[in-house]
Coordinates of C-alpha atoms and ligand atoms in Angstrom, one line a residue:
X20 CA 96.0 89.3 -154.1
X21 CA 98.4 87.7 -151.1
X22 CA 101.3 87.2 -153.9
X23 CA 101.1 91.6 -154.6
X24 CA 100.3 92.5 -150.9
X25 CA 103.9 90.2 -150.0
X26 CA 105.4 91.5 -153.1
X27 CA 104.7 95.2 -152.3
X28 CA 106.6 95.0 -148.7
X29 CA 109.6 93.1 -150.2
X30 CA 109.7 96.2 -152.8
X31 CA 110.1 98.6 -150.0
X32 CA 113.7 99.7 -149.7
X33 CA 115.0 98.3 -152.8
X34 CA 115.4 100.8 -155.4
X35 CA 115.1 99.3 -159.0
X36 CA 112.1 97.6 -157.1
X37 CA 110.9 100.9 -155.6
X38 CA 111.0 101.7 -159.4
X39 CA 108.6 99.2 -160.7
X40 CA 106.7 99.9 -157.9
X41 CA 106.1 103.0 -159.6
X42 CA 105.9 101.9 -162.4
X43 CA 102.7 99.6 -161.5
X44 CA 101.6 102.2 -159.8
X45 CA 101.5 104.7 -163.2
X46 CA 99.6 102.1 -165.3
X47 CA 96.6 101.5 -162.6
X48 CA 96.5 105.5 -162.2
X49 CA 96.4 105.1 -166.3
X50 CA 92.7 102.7 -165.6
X51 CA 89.5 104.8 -166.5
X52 CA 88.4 103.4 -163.9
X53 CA 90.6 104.4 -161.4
X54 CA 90.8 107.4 -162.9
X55 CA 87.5 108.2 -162.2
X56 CA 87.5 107.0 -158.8
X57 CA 90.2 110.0 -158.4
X58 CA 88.4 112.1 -160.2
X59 CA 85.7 111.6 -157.6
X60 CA 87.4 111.7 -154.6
X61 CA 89.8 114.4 -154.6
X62 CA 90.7 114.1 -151.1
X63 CA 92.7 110.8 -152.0
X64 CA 96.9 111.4 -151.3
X65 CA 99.6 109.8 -153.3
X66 CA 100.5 108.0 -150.3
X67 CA 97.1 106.7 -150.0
X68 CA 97.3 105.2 -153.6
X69 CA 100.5 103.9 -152.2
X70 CA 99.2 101.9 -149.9
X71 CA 96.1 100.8 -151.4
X72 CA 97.6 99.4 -154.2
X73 CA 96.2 96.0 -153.5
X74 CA 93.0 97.4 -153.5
X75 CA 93.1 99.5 -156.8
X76 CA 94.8 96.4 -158.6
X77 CA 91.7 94.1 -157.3
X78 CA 89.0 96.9 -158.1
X79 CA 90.7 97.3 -162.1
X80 CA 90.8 93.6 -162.8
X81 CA 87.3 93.1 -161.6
X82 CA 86.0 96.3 -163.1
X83 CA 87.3 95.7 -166.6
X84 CA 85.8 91.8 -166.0
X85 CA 82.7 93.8 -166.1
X86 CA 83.0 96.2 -168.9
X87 CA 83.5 92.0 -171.0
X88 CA 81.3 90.5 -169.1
X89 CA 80.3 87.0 -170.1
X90 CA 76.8 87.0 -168.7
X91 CA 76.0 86.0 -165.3
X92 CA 76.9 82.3 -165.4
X93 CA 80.2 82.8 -166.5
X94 CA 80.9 85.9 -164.6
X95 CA 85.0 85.8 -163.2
X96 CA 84.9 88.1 -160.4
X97 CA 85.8 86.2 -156.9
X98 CA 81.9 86.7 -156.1
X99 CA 79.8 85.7 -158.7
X100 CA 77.3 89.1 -159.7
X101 CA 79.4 91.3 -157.4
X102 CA 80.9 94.6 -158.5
X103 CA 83.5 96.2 -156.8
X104 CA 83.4 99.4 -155.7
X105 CA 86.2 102.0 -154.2
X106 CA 85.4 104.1 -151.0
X107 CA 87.7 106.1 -148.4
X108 CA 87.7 105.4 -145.0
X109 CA 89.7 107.0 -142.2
X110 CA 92.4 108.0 -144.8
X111 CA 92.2 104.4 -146.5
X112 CA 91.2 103.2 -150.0
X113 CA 88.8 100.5 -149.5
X114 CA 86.9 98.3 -151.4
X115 CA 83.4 96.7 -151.5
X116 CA 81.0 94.8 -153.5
X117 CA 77.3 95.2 -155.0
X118 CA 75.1 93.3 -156.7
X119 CA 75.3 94.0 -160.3
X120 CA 72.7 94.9 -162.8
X121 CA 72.1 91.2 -164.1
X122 CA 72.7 90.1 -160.8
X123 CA 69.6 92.1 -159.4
X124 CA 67.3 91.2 -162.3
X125 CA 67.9 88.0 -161.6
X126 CA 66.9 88.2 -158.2
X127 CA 63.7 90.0 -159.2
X128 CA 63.0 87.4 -161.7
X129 CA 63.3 84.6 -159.3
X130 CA 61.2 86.3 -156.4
X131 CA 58.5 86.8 -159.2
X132 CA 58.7 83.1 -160.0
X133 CA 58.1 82.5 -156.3
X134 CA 55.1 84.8 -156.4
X135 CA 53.5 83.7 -159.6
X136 CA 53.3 79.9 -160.0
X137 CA 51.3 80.3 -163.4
X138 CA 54.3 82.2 -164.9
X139 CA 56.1 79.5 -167.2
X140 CA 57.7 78.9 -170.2
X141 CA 56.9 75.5 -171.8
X142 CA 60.3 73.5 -172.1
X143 CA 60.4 73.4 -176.4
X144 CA 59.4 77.4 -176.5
X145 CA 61.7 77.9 -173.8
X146 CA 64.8 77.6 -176.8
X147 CA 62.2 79.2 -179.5
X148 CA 63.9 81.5 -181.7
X149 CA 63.6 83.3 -184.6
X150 CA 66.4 81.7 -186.3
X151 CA 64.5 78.6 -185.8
X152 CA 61.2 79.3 -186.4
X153 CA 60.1 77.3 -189.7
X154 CA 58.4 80.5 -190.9
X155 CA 56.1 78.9 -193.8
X156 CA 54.2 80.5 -196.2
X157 CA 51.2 80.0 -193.6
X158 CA 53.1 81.5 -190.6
X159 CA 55.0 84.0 -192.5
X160 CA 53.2 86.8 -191.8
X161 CA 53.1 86.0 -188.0
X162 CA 56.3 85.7 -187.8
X163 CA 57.2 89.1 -189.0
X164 CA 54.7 90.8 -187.3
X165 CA 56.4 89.0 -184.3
X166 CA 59.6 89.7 -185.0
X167 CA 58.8 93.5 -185.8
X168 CA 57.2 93.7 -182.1
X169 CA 60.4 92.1 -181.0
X170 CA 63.0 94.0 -182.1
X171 CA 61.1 96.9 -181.7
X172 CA 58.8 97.0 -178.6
X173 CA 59.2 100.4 -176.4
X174 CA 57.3 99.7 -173.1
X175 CA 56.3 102.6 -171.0
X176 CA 56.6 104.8 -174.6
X177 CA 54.3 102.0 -176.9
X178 CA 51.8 100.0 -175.7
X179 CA 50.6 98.8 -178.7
X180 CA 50.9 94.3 -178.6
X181 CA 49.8 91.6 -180.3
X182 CA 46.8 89.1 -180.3
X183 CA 47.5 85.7 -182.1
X184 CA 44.8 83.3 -183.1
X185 CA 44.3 80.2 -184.8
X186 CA 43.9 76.4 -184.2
X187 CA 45.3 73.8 -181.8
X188 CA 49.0 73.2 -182.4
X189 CA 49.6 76.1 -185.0
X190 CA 52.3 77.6 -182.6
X191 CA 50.7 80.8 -181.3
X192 CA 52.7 80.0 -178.0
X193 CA 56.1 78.8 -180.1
X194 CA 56.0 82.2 -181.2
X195 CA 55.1 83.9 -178.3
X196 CA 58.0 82.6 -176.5
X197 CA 60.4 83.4 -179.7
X198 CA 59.0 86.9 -179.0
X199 CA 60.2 86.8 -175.1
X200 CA 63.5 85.2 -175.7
X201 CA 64.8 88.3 -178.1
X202 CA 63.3 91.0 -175.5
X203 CA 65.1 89.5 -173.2
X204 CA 68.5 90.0 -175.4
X205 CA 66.9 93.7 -175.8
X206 CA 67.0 93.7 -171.8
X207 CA 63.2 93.7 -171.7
X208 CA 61.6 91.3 -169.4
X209 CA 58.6 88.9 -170.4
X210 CA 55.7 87.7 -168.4
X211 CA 54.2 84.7 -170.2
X212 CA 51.4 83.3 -168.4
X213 CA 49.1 80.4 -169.0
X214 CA 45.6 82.5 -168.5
X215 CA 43.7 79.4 -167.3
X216 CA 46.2 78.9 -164.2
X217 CA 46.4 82.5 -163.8
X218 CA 42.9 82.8 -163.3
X219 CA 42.7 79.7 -161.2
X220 CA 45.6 80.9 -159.2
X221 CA 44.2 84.4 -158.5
X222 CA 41.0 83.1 -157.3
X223 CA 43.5 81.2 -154.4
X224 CA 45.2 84.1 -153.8
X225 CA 42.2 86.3 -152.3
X226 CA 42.3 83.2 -149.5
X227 CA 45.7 83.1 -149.0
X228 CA 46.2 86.9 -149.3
X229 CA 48.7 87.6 -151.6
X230 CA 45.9 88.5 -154.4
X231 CA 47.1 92.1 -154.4
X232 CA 51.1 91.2 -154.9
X233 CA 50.6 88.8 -157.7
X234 CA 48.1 91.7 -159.3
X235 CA 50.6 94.5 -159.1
X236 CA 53.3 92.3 -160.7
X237 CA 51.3 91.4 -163.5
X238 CA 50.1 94.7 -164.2
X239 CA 53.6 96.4 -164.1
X240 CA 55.9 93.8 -166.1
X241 CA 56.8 95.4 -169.2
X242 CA 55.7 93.4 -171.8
X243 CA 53.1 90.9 -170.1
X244 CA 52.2 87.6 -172.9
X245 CA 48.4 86.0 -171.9
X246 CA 48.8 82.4 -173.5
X247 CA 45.8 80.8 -174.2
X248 CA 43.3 83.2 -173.4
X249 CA 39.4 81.9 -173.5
X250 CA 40.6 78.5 -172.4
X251 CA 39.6 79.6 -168.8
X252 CA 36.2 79.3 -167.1
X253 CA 34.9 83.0 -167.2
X254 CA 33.8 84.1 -164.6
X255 CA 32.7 87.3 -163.7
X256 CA 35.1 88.5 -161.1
X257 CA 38.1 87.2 -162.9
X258 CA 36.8 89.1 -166.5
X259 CA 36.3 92.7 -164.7
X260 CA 38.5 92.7 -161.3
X261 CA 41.7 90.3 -162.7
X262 CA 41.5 90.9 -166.3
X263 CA 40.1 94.3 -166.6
X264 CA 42.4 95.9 -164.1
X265 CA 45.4 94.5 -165.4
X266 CA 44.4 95.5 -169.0
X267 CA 43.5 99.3 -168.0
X268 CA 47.0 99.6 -165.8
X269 CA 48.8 98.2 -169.0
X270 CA 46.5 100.6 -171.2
X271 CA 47.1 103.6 -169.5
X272 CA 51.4 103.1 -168.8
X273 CA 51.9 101.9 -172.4
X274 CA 52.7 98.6 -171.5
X275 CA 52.5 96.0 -174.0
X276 CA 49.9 93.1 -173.4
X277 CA 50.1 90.1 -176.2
X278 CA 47.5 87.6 -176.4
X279 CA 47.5 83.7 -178.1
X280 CA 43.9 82.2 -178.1
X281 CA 42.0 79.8 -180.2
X282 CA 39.2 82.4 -180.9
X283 CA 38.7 85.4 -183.0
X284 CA 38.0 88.8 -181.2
X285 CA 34.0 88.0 -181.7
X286 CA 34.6 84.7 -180.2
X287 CA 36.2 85.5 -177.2
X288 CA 33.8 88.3 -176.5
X289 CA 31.2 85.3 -176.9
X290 CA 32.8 84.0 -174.4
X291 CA 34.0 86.6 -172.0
X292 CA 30.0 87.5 -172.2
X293 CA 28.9 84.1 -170.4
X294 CA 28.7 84.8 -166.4
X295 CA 28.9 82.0 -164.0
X296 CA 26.0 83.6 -162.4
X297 CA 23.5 82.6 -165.3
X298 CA 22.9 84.8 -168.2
X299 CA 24.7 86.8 -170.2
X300 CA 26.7 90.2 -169.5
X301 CA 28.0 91.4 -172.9
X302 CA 28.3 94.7 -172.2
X303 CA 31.5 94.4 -170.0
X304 CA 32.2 91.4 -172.2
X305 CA 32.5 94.4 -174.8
X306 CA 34.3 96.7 -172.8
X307 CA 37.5 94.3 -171.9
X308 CA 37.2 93.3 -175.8
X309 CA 37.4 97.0 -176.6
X310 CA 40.3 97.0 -174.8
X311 CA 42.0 94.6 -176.3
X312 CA 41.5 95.8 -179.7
X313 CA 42.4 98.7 -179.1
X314 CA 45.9 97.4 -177.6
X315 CA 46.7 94.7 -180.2
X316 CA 46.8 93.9 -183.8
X317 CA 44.8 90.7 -184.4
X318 CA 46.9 88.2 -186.9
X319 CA 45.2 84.5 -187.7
X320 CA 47.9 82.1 -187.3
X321 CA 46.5 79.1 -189.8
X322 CA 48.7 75.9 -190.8
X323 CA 48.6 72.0 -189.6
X324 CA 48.9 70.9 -186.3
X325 CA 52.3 71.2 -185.2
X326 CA 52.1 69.0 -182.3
X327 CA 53.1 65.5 -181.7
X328 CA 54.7 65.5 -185.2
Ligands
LIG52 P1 49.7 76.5 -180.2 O1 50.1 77.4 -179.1 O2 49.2 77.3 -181.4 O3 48.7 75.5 -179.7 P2 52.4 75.6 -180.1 O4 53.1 76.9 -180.1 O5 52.4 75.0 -178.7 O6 51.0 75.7 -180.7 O7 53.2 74.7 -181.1 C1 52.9 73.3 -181.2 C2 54.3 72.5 -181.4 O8 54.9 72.9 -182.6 C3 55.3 72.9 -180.3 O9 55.9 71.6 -179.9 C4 56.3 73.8 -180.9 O10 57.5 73.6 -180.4 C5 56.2 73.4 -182.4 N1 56.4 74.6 -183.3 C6 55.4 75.5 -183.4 N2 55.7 76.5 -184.3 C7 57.0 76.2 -184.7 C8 57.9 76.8 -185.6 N3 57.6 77.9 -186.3 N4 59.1 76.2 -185.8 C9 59.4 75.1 -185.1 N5 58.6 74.5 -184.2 C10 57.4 75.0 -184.0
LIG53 MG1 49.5 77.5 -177.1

């Protein structure tokens, strides 16, 4: 920037100078950008431009940095995220920067991290992609059915998810987290949460008083994946005032829930129906289950014990 702004006041005076001042001048008023800027602001004078040339120059090259951007950790613009932006003030083209897009989801994501410690993504699944995913005869059809969801998932239009279950070590959660990573290269962001944690974590939270934050996020993120689910200790209040609120939020904005457990929809009503007070309480047992049915497609992921191989 110093070497234009020093540049622009030796120009002044000298005439074949003055003329390629004019001739810089030309090709930023030829930017899109720039050109909308105008467009905008109609009360902007030539001699305005004139003087702001700095400014314009600076607000192109960052601008057009943007419209290739790299993704955030190789973003080129002198601040990292930031976006310029033109204004006028008292009869001067100014500039100033915003956060951009990635820049703010980032944010978001990381202030949801701080918020819910049970939110992970296991190390291996973290790089789990489809172009990896050994899809053998036995996980074949799992794998398209996760892929499909994938590449196709409409939250807020489609809340129809996924509930995959089979043995220990199959790679219900490998999957899962194949499914997250290409959302997130569709610009849709993935809760995946270890249920047991969750559940354990949520009980802590009506003590420490952030129970209704951590509820709301989990309820709103747009596609929301339960890992493990039946693994926890039921209890009662988690089954109808965690898992039964989230689930009828989700149901009614069309906002996809996926599930991995090692049990069948009977089991894990079985299981949902055992109360830590004693007894049984299948009917709500049955009524979460119905609505987990009636949000997911149930696929049985069978093969060998992947783990530890
Ligand atoms: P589950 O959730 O069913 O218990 P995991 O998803 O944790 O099983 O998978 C067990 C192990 O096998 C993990 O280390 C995972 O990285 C690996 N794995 C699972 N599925 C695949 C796959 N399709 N391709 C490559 N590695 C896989
Ligand atoms: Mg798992």
């Amino acid at each position: 920037m110093e070497r234009i702004n020093s540049s622009l006041s030796a120009w002044q005076g000298n005439e074949d100078l003055q003329q390629r001042l004019n001739q810089t001048k030309q090709s930023l008023l030829k930017s899109p950008h720039i050109a909308q800027f105008l467009r905008e602001q109609d009360q902007v004078t030539d001699e305005m431009i004139t003087s702001g040339m700095t400014k314009l120059y600076e607000y192109k090259k960052e601008r057009e940095n943007c419209d290739n951007c790299p993704g955030l950790k190789r973003c080129p613009n002198l601040m990292q995220g930031y976006q310029p932006e033109l204004y006028v003030e008292r009869n001067h083209i100014e500039i100033s920067y915003h956060a951009c897009s990635l820049k703010v989801k980032e944010e978001k994501q990381k202030q949801e991290q701080k918020l819910i410690r049970s939110l992970y993504i296991p190390k291996d699944i973290l790089a789990a992609s489809f172009d990896q995913v050994e899809a053998d005869s036995e996980r074949m059809q799992a794998s398209k059915v996760a892929l499909q969801f994938a590449m196709n998932a409409k939250p807020g239009e489609d809340g129809m998810g996924l509930y995959f279950y089979g043995k220990f070590g199959v790679g219900k959660t490998y999957l899962m987290g194949a499914v997250a990573n290409e959302l997130k290269v569709r610009g849709i962001e993935t809760f995946i949460i270890y249920t047991p944690d969750f559940f354990r974590e949520m009980r802590q939270a009506i003590g420490d008083g952030s129970f209704q934050d951590k509820l709301e996020a989990v309820k709103k993120a747009e596609v929301l994946i339960l890992d493990d689910i039946g693994a926890e200790t039921t209890s009662g209040w988690t089954r109808d005032d965690v898992l039964g609120t989230i689930l009828q939020h989700r149901m009614l904005e069309k906002l996809p829930t996926l599930f991995t457990s090692n049990y069948d929809y009977d089991e894990l009503e079985r299981h949902l129906s055992y109360s830590d007070k004693g007894g049984t309480e299948e009917l709500k047992a049955l009524r979460i289950m119905e609505r987990i049915k009636h949000q997911t497609k149930s696929v049985l992921i069978k093969g060998e014990n992947r783990r530890g191989r």
